[in-house]
mmCIF file of C-alpha atoms in Angstrom:
data_model
loop_
_atom_site.group_PDB
_atom_site.id
_atom_site.type_symbol
_atom_site.label_atom_id
_atom_site.label_comp_id
_atom_site.label_asym_id
_atom_site.label_seq_id
_atom_site.Cartn_x
_atom_site.Cartn_y
_atom_site.Cartn_z
ATOM 1 C CA MET F 1 -13.949 28.386 -3.776
ATOM 2 C CA ALA F 2 -11.207 25.842 -3.104
ATOM 3 C CA VAL F 3 -11.255 24.127 0.273
ATOM 4 C CA PRO F 4 -7.899 24.605 2.030
ATOM 5 C CA PRO F 5 -6.073 21.351 2.812
ATOM 6 C CA ARG F 6 -6.425 20.002 6.330
ATOM 7 C CA ARG F 7 -3.308 20.434 8.444
ATOM 8 C CA LEU F 8 -3.133 17.191 10.399
ATOM 9 C CA PRO F 9 -0.294 15.009 11.656
ATOM 10 C CA GLN F 10 0.286 11.886 9.589
ATOM 11 C CA LEU F 11 -2.123 9.061 10.409
ATOM 12 C CA SER F 12 0.792 6.658 10.922
ATOM 13 C CA THR F 13 2.278 8.989 13.548
ATOM 14 C CA LEU F 14 -1.039 9.197 15.384
ATOM 15 C CA ARG F 15 -1.324 5.399 15.286
ATOM 16 C CA VAL F 16 2.146 5.005 16.808
ATOM 17 C CA PHE F 17 1.234 7.440 19.589
ATOM 18 C CA GLU F 18 -2.062 5.634 20.287
ATOM 19 C CA VAL F 19 -0.271 2.283 20.661
ATOM 20 C CA ALA F 20 2.519 3.777 22.790
ATOM 21 C CA ALA F 21 -0.060 5.507 24.996
ATOM 22 C CA ARG F 22 -2.074 2.313 25.392
ATOM 23 C CA HIS F 23 0.974 0.347 26.549
ATOM 24 C CA GLN F 24 2.815 3.275 28.185
ATOM 25 C CA ASN F 25 5.880 1.297 27.153
ATOM 26 C CA LEU F 26 7.785 2.032 23.949
ATOM 27 C CA LEU F 27 9.286 -1.454 23.637
ATOM 28 C CA ARG F 28 5.866 -3.137 23.836
ATOM 29 C CA ALA F 29 4.517 -0.632 21.336
ATOM 30 C CA ALA F 30 7.399 -1.473 18.999
ATOM 31 C CA GLU F 31 6.604 -5.188 19.289
ATOM 32 C CA GLU F 32 2.921 -4.632 18.473
ATOM 33 C CA LEU F 33 3.762 -2.419 15.490
ATOM 34 C CA ASN F 34 6.667 -4.639 14.376
ATOM 35 C CA VAL F 35 9.113 -1.723 14.290
ATOM 36 C CA THR F 36 12.123 -0.802 16.393
ATOM 37 C CA HIS F 37 12.014 0.908 19.773
ATOM 38 C CA GLY F 38 13.892 3.822 18.199
ATOM 39 C CA ALA F 39 11.293 4.245 15.458
ATOM 40 C CA VAL F 40 8.489 4.526 18.027
ATOM 41 C CA SER F 41 10.486 7.041 20.076
ATOM 42 C CA ARG F 42 11.176 9.192 16.996
ATOM 43 C CA GLN F 43 7.511 9.200 15.925
ATOM 44 C CA VAL F 44 6.336 10.192 19.407
ATOM 45 C CA ARG F 45 8.878 13.001 19.644
ATOM 46 C CA ALA F 46 7.954 14.187 16.140
ATOM 47 C CA LEU F 47 4.286 14.409 17.151
ATOM 48 C CA GLU F 48 5.177 16.315 20.317
ATOM 49 C CA ALA F 49 7.272 18.722 18.253
ATOM 50 C CA GLU F 50 4.451 19.227 15.747
ATOM 51 C CA LEU F 51 1.934 19.894 18.525
ATOM 52 C CA GLY F 52 4.366 22.087 20.418
ATOM 53 C CA GLU F 53 3.942 20.338 23.767
ATOM 54 C CA PRO F 54 4.935 17.102 25.506
ATOM 55 C CA LEU F 55 2.490 14.207 25.732
ATOM 56 C CA PHE F 56 4.574 11.949 27.971
ATOM 57 C CA GLU F 57 6.549 12.496 31.127
ATOM 58 C CA ARG F 58 9.897 10.717 30.932
ATOM 59 C CA ARG F 59 11.095 9.532 34.321
ATOM 60 C CA ASN F 60 12.643 6.485 35.965
ATOM 61 C CA ARG F 61 13.743 5.232 32.529
ATOM 62 C CA GLY F 62 10.095 4.961 31.464
ATOM 63 C CA VAL F 63 7.325 7.015 29.858
ATOM 64 C CA HIS F 64 4.061 8.107 31.481
ATOM 65 C CA LEU F 65 1.193 9.998 29.851
ATOM 66 C CA ASN F 66 0.639 13.516 31.126
ATOM 67 C CA ASP F 67 -2.874 15.018 31.296
ATOM 68 C CA ARG F 68 -2.745 16.334 27.730
ATOM 69 C CA GLY F 69 -1.431 13.000 26.501
ATOM 70 C CA LYS F 70 -4.257 11.154 28.285
ATOM 71 C CA TRP F 71 -6.861 13.410 26.665
ATOM 72 C CA LEU F 72 -5.404 12.931 23.184
ATOM 73 C CA SER F 73 -4.970 9.185 23.697
ATOM 74 C CA THR F 74 -8.621 8.760 24.695
ATOM 75 C CA ARG F 75 -9.896 10.716 21.700
ATOM 76 C CA LEU F 76 -7.605 8.924 19.238
ATOM 77 C CA SER F 77 -8.624 5.507 20.593
ATOM 78 C CA GLU F 78 -12.277 6.399 19.965
ATOM 79 C CA ILE F 79 -11.458 7.608 16.448
ATOM 80 C CA PHE F 80 -9.469 4.478 15.559
ATOM 81 C CA VAL F 81 -12.288 2.259 16.840
ATOM 82 C CA GLU F 82 -14.668 4.134 14.543
ATOM 83 C CA ILE F 83 -12.294 3.828 11.577
ATOM 84 C CA GLU F 84 -11.789 0.122 12.234
ATOM 85 C CA GLY F 85 -15.553 -0.386 12.506
ATOM 86 C CA THR F 86 -16.003 1.311 9.143
ATOM 87 C CA PHE F 87 -13.545 -1.050 7.462
ATOM 88 C CA GLN F 88 -15.047 -4.043 9.254
ATOM 89 C CA ASP F 89 -18.424 -3.150 7.743
ATOM 90 C CA PHE F 90 -16.752 -2.662 4.372
ATOM 91 C CA ARG F 91 -15.084 -6.086 4.495
ATOM 92 C CA ALA F 92 -18.317 -7.748 5.614
ATOM 93 C CA HIS F 93 -19.833 -6.864 2.241
ATOM 94 C CA SER F 94 -16.902 -8.188 0.205
ATOM 95 C CA GLY F 95 -16.378 -11.657 -1.243
ATOM 96 C CA PRO F 96 -14.474 -14.597 0.281
ATOM 97 C CA ARG F 97 -11.377 -13.458 2.131
ATOM 98 C CA PRO F 98 -8.221 -15.216 3.297
ATOM 99 C CA LEU F 99 -7.645 -16.506 6.817
ATOM 100 C CA ILE F 100 -5.835 -13.743 8.716
ATOM 101 C CA VAL F 101 -3.358 -15.048 11.290
ATOM 102 C CA SER F 102 -1.481 -12.877 13.777
ATOM 103 C CA CYS F 103 1.812 -14.358 14.927
ATOM 104 C CA GLU F 104 4.961 -13.351 16.758
ATOM 105 C CA PRO F 105 7.386 -11.651 14.335
ATOM 106 C CA THR F 106 10.258 -14.149 14.544
ATOM 107 C CA LEU F 107 7.956 -17.164 14.223
ATOM 108 C CA CYS F 108 6.308 -15.479 11.255
ATOM 109 C CA LEU F 109 9.651 -14.719 9.596
ATOM 110 C CA LYS F 110 11.436 -17.996 10.278
ATOM 111 C CA LEU F 111 8.659 -20.623 10.158
ATOM 112 C CA LEU F 112 5.364 -19.500 8.677
ATOM 113 C CA ILE F 113 6.343 -17.328 5.717
ATOM 114 C CA PRO F 114 8.887 -19.851 4.345
ATOM 115 C CA SER F 115 6.125 -22.499 4.534
ATOM 116 C CA ILE F 116 3.429 -20.571 2.615
ATOM 117 C CA SER F 117 3.710 -22.681 -0.547
ATOM 118 C CA GLN F 118 3.751 -25.913 1.446
ATOM 119 C CA LEU F 119 0.673 -24.835 3.420
ATOM 120 C CA GLU F 120 -1.270 -23.943 0.278
ATOM 121 C CA ARG F 121 -0.260 -27.179 -1.441
ATOM 122 C CA GLN F 122 -1.167 -29.405 1.521
ATOM 123 C CA THR F 123 -4.347 -27.685 2.717
ATOM 124 C CA GLY F 124 -5.568 -25.411 -0.070
ATOM 125 C CA LEU F 125 -5.843 -22.558 2.441
ATOM 126 C CA ASP F 126 -5.272 -18.920 1.543
ATOM 127 C CA VAL F 127 -3.568 -17.505 4.654
ATOM 128 C CA ARG F 128 -2.205 -14.017 5.302
ATOM 129 C CA TYR F 129 0.049 -13.228 8.243
ATOM 130 C CA MET F 130 0.258 -10.175 10.470
ATOM 131 C CA ALA F 131 3.314 -9.882 12.722
ATOM 132 C CA ALA F 132 2.433 -9.013 16.326
ATOM 133 C CA GLY F 133 3.047 -10.308 19.834
ATOM 134 C CA GLY F 134 1.425 -10.298 23.246
ATOM 135 C CA PRO F 135 -2.285 -9.819 23.989
ATOM 136 C CA VAL F 136 -4.607 -9.644 20.993
ATOM 137 C CA ASP F 137 -7.864 -7.736 20.576
ATOM 138 C CA PHE F 138 -9.751 -9.531 17.824
ATOM 139 C CA SER F 139 -12.330 -6.768 17.430
ATOM 140 C CA ARG F 140 -9.595 -4.197 16.948
ATOM 141 C CA ASP F 141 -6.944 -6.161 15.065
ATOM 142 C CA HIS F 142 -9.245 -7.843 12.496
ATOM 143 C CA VAL F 143 -7.531 -11.220 12.616
ATOM 144 C CA ASP F 144 -9.068 -14.686 12.737
ATOM 145 C CA LEU F 145 -6.388 -16.475 14.741
ATOM 146 C CA ALA F 146 -3.411 -15.484 16.874
ATOM 147 C CA ILE F 147 -0.350 -17.672 17.425
ATOM 148 C CA ARG F 148 1.360 -16.832 20.705
ATOM 149 C CA ARG F 149 3.528 -18.220 23.475
ATOM 150 C CA ASN F 150 1.590 -18.443 26.721
ATOM 151 C CA ASP F 151 4.021 -16.131 28.552
ATOM 152 C CA PHE F 152 1.337 -13.543 29.353
ATOM 153 C CA LEU F 153 -2.145 -13.512 30.890
ATOM 154 C CA ILE F 154 -4.535 -14.746 28.208
ATOM 155 C CA ASP F 155 -8.072 -13.349 28.098
ATOM 156 C CA HIS F 156 -10.320 -16.031 29.624
ATOM 157 C CA SER F 157 -13.006 -15.329 27.018
ATOM 158 C CA LEU F 158 -10.795 -16.629 24.190
ATOM 159 C CA PHE F 159 -10.668 -20.208 22.960
ATOM 160 C CA VAL F 160 -7.169 -21.681 23.359
ATOM 161 C CA ALA F 161 -5.718 -24.610 21.400
ATOM 162 C CA ASP F 162 -2.304 -26.012 22.358
ATOM 163 C CA LEU F 163 0.206 -26.254 19.516
ATOM 164 C CA ALA F 164 3.624 -27.293 20.859
ATOM 165 C CA GLU F 165 6.055 -26.892 23.719
ATOM 166 C CA GLU F 166 8.683 -24.194 23.408
ATOM 167 C CA GLU F 167 12.204 -25.620 23.320
ATOM 168 C CA MET F 168 15.287 -23.416 23.408
ATOM 169 C CA GLY F 169 18.943 -24.054 22.697
ATOM 170 C CA PRO F 170 22.184 -22.273 21.749
ATOM 171 C CA VAL F 171 22.791 -22.141 17.997
ATOM 172 C CA ALA F 172 25.784 -20.941 16.022
ATOM 173 C CA SER F 173 27.155 -21.107 12.508
ATOM 174 C CA PRO F 174 29.355 -24.072 11.531
ATOM 175 C CA SER F 175 32.294 -21.727 10.876
ATOM 176 C CA PHE F 176 31.959 -20.152 14.326
ATOM 177 C CA LEU F 177 31.907 -23.580 15.976
ATOM 178 C CA ASP F 178 35.008 -24.648 14.053
ATOM 179 C CA ASP F 179 36.828 -21.490 15.142
ATOM 180 C CA GLN F 180 35.562 -21.834 18.714
ATOM 181 C CA ARG F 181 36.836 -25.394 19.006
ATOM 182 C CA ALA F 182 40.289 -24.278 17.928
ATOM 183 C CA ALA F 183 40.323 -21.184 20.155
ATOM 184 C CA THR F 184 40.742 -20.842 23.871
ATOM 185 C CA GLY F 185 38.422 -18.673 25.937
ATOM 186 C CA LYS F 186 34.682 -18.104 26.010
ATOM 187 C CA PRO F 187 32.218 -17.348 23.176
ATOM 188 C CA ASP F 188 30.041 -14.280 22.743
ATOM 189 C CA LEU F 189 26.429 -14.848 23.793
ATOM 190 C CA LEU F 190 23.800 -13.031 21.743
ATOM 191 C CA HIS F 191 20.759 -11.817 23.682
ATOM 192 C CA ALA F 192 17.332 -10.558 22.504
ATOM 193 C CA ALA F 193 15.600 -7.684 24.308
ATOM 194 C CA THR F 194 12.257 -9.370 23.617
ATOM 195 C CA ARG F 195 13.388 -12.394 25.683
ATOM 196 C CA PRO F 196 15.610 -10.788 28.323
ATOM 197 C CA LYS F 197 15.637 -13.758 30.733
ATOM 198 C CA ALA F 198 16.086 -16.502 28.147
ATOM 199 C CA TRP F 199 19.795 -17.186 28.655
ATOM 200 C CA ARG F 200 19.490 -17.055 32.442
ATOM 201 C CA ASP F 201 16.590 -19.510 32.422
ATOM 202 C CA TRP F 202 18.334 -21.844 29.965
ATOM 203 C CA LYS F 203 21.495 -21.967 32.091
ATOM 204 C CA LYS F 204 19.408 -23.017 35.093
ATOM 205 C CA ARG F 205 17.823 -25.875 33.138
ATOM 206 C CA ALA F 206 20.761 -27.023 30.993
ATOM 207 C CA ALA F 207 23.208 -29.657 32.166
ATOM 208 C CA THR F 208 26.045 -28.001 30.230
ATOM 209 C CA PRO F 209 27.209 -24.577 31.483
ATOM 210 C CA LEU F 210 28.070 -21.989 28.857
ATOM 211 C CA LYS F 211 29.845 -18.829 29.973
ATOM 212 C CA ALA F 212 30.201 -15.674 27.923
ATOM 213 C CA LYS F 213 33.216 -13.699 26.851
ATOM 214 C CA HIS F 214 30.863 -10.858 25.916
ATOM 215 C CA ASP F 215 27.088 -10.443 26.164
ATOM 216 C CA VAL F 216 25.709 -8.767 23.034
ATOM 217 C CA LEU F 217 22.143 -7.402 23.023
ATOM 218 C CA TYR F 218 19.838 -7.226 19.991
ATOM 219 C CA GLU F 219 16.375 -5.679 19.904
ATOM 220 C CA HIS F 220 14.600 -8.716 18.495
ATOM 221 C CA HIS F 221 14.939 -12.486 18.600
ATOM 222 C CA TYR F 222 15.317 -12.769 14.821
ATOM 223 C CA LEU F 223 18.235 -10.301 14.844
ATOM 224 C CA ALA F 224 20.116 -12.424 17.372
ATOM 225 C CA ILE F 225 19.477 -15.523 15.227
ATOM 226 C CA GLN F 226 20.684 -13.710 12.125
ATOM 227 C CA ALA F 227 23.827 -12.595 13.966
ATOM 228 C CA ALA F 228 24.505 -16.199 14.981
ATOM 229 C CA GLU F 229 24.116 -17.278 11.364
ATOM 230 C CA ALA F 230 26.676 -14.611 10.449
ATOM 231 C CA GLY F 231 29.188 -16.152 12.859
ATOM 232 C CA GLN F 232 28.928 -13.583 15.642
ATOM 233 C CA GLY F 233 28.414 -16.038 18.520
ATOM 234 C CA PHE F 234 25.775 -18.210 20.151
ATOM 235 C CA ALA F 235 22.133 -17.120 19.995
ATOM 236 C CA LEU F 236 19.618 -18.801 22.263
ATOM 237 C CA ALA F 237 16.914 -19.746 19.790
ATOM 238 C CA SER F 238 13.593 -21.513 19.658
ATOM 239 C CA VAL F 239 13.783 -24.812 17.804
ATOM 240 C CA HIS F 240 10.672 -23.727 15.893
ATOM 241 C CA MET F 241 12.503 -20.693 14.532
ATOM 242 C CA VAL F 242 15.736 -22.389 13.464
ATOM 243 C CA ALA F 243 14.548 -25.804 12.266
ATOM 244 C CA ARG F 244 14.899 -24.758 8.632
ATOM 245 C CA ASP F 245 18.363 -23.262 9.245
ATOM 246 C CA LEU F 246 19.470 -26.477 10.976
ATOM 247 C CA HIS F 247 18.165 -28.560 8.072
ATOM 248 C CA LEU F 248 19.991 -26.375 5.537
ATOM 249 C CA GLY F 249 23.218 -26.439 7.547
ATOM 250 C CA ARG F 250 23.292 -22.704 8.186
ATOM 251 C CA LEU F 251 23.206 -23.266 11.950
ATOM 252 C CA LYS F 252 24.119 -26.032 14.378
ATOM 253 C CA ALA F 253 22.814 -26.762 17.874
ATOM 254 C CA PRO F 254 25.670 -28.471 19.745
ATOM 255 C CA TYR F 255 23.854 -28.438 23.103
ATOM 256 C CA GLY F 256 20.450 -29.485 21.805
ATOM 257 C CA PHE F 257 17.124 -27.980 22.887
ATOM 258 C CA ILE F 258 15.259 -28.095 26.192
ATOM 259 C CA GLY F 259 11.793 -26.911 27.213
ATOM 260 C CA ASP F 260 11.546 -23.504 28.851
ATOM 261 C CA GLY F 261 8.178 -24.135 30.525
ATOM 262 C CA THR F 262 6.092 -22.248 27.970
ATOM 263 C CA LYS F 263 4.200 -23.445 24.928
ATOM 264 C CA TYR F 264 2.720 -22.102 21.732
ATOM 265 C CA VAL F 265 -1.037 -21.760 21.521
ATOM 266 C CA ALA F 266 -3.612 -20.707 18.952
ATOM 267 C CA LEU F 267 -6.078 -18.105 20.211
ATOM 268 C CA SER F 268 -9.496 -17.565 18.672
ATOM 269 C CA PRO F 269 -12.578 -15.538 19.627
ATOM 270 C CA THR F 270 -14.739 -18.493 18.540
ATOM 271 C CA ARG F 271 -14.401 -22.271 18.636
ATOM 272 C CA LEU F 272 -12.047 -23.605 15.977
ATOM 273 C CA GLU F 273 -14.748 -26.009 14.834
ATOM 274 C CA SER F 274 -16.916 -23.042 13.851
ATOM 275 C CA ASP F 275 -14.534 -22.259 10.980
ATOM 276 C CA PRO F 276 -13.027 -25.266 9.142
ATOM 277 C CA ARG F 277 -10.183 -23.043 7.912
ATOM 278 C CA LYS F 278 -9.024 -22.413 11.487
ATOM 279 C CA ASP F 279 -9.248 -26.084 12.389
ATOM 280 C CA THR F 280 -7.264 -27.090 9.304
ATOM 281 C CA PHE F 281 -4.570 -24.463 9.870
ATOM 282 C CA VAL F 282 -4.089 -25.380 13.545
ATOM 283 C CA GLU F 283 -3.780 -29.100 12.750
ATOM 284 C CA TRP F 284 -1.272 -28.338 9.993
ATOM 285 C CA LEU F 285 0.804 -26.131 12.319
ATOM 286 C CA ARG F 286 0.799 -28.778 15.066
ATOM 287 C CA VAL F 287 2.353 -31.246 12.634
ATOM 288 C CA GLN F 288 5.015 -28.731 11.564
ATOM 289 C CA MET F 289 5.962 -27.854 15.132
ATOM 290 C CA ALA F 290 6.092 -31.498 16.251
ATOM 291 C CA ARG F 291 8.443 -32.144 13.338
ATOM 292 C CA ASN F 292 10.579 -29.168 14.369
ATOM 293 C CA ILE F 293 11.125 -30.674 17.827
ATOM 294 C CA GLN F 294 11.877 -34.090 16.349
ATOM 295 C CA ASP F 295 14.322 -32.654 13.796
ATOM 296 C CA GLY F 296 15.968 -30.433 16.418
ATOM 297 C CA ASN F 297 16.671 -33.447 18.619
ATOM 298 C CA ALA F 298 17.936 -35.406 15.618
ATOM 299 C CA ALA F 299 20.262 -32.555 14.627
ATOM 300 C CA HIS F 300 21.739 -32.539 18.140
ATOM 301 C CA SER F 301 22.197 -36.308 18.312
ATOM 302 C CA GLY F 302 23.943 -36.185 14.951
ATOM 303 C CA HIS F 303 26.280 -33.365 15.940
ATOM 304 C CA GLY F 304 29.925 -34.224 16.016
#
């Protein structure tokens, strides 16, 4: 007798709900999952529709688990821990594996992925990247290292290695700057929802004021940078994320870069010295990020 198929929601939908429930914030869930806020919202609503009942209360422009949502969230968290433990045991019996590094999405996209060949050539390391931001749970996420800015409370049990200071500055395409010089008025300033206070903080620190004609909001830092490259205005960007674009002439930084008071760090559940791969990767990344700051300053001093 044939066994009837199980009627279950998609595993990916349940995963999205579990992350959203854990954060009780759709934007933070989107950052962890490396998807858009809208995608998380649609998945949650689809699950509620499939179950025929709400799991969140939506009030004060936020989401809050109701009692049924809390029950389901608790059970799903237990199930995902069990699934993750199963795969951890499975991997433990496999052969040599690559170094798994979790890093913020824009840093991953703009710095680390374009440097994969260089990293392998210079160090011989086999590294795989997972895009994620904010706090990291090494037992849950199955990564060896996490690259983060220290703009959140870091678990005191983790080992922390400094990488580089964060330096921010307005960047724009050469064509936009040429047009802007010839035009009267103010430029558009491109904002990122993931760094909502960045422009405000930069204006406080910068000696040169920059006022906006329009403020344009993008969901992620890398989208604002891409819009700047397309000539849409000034994006406030990290020097570590635009160093390659500056070198290739796709962007210019007429106001240079200044520190924002944060820095990049490498987080590990164990001492770096306990795994030579971690130590090698961190030293390599320190060199790259120091060069980014040096090149960013050189690009500004050479701007005319």
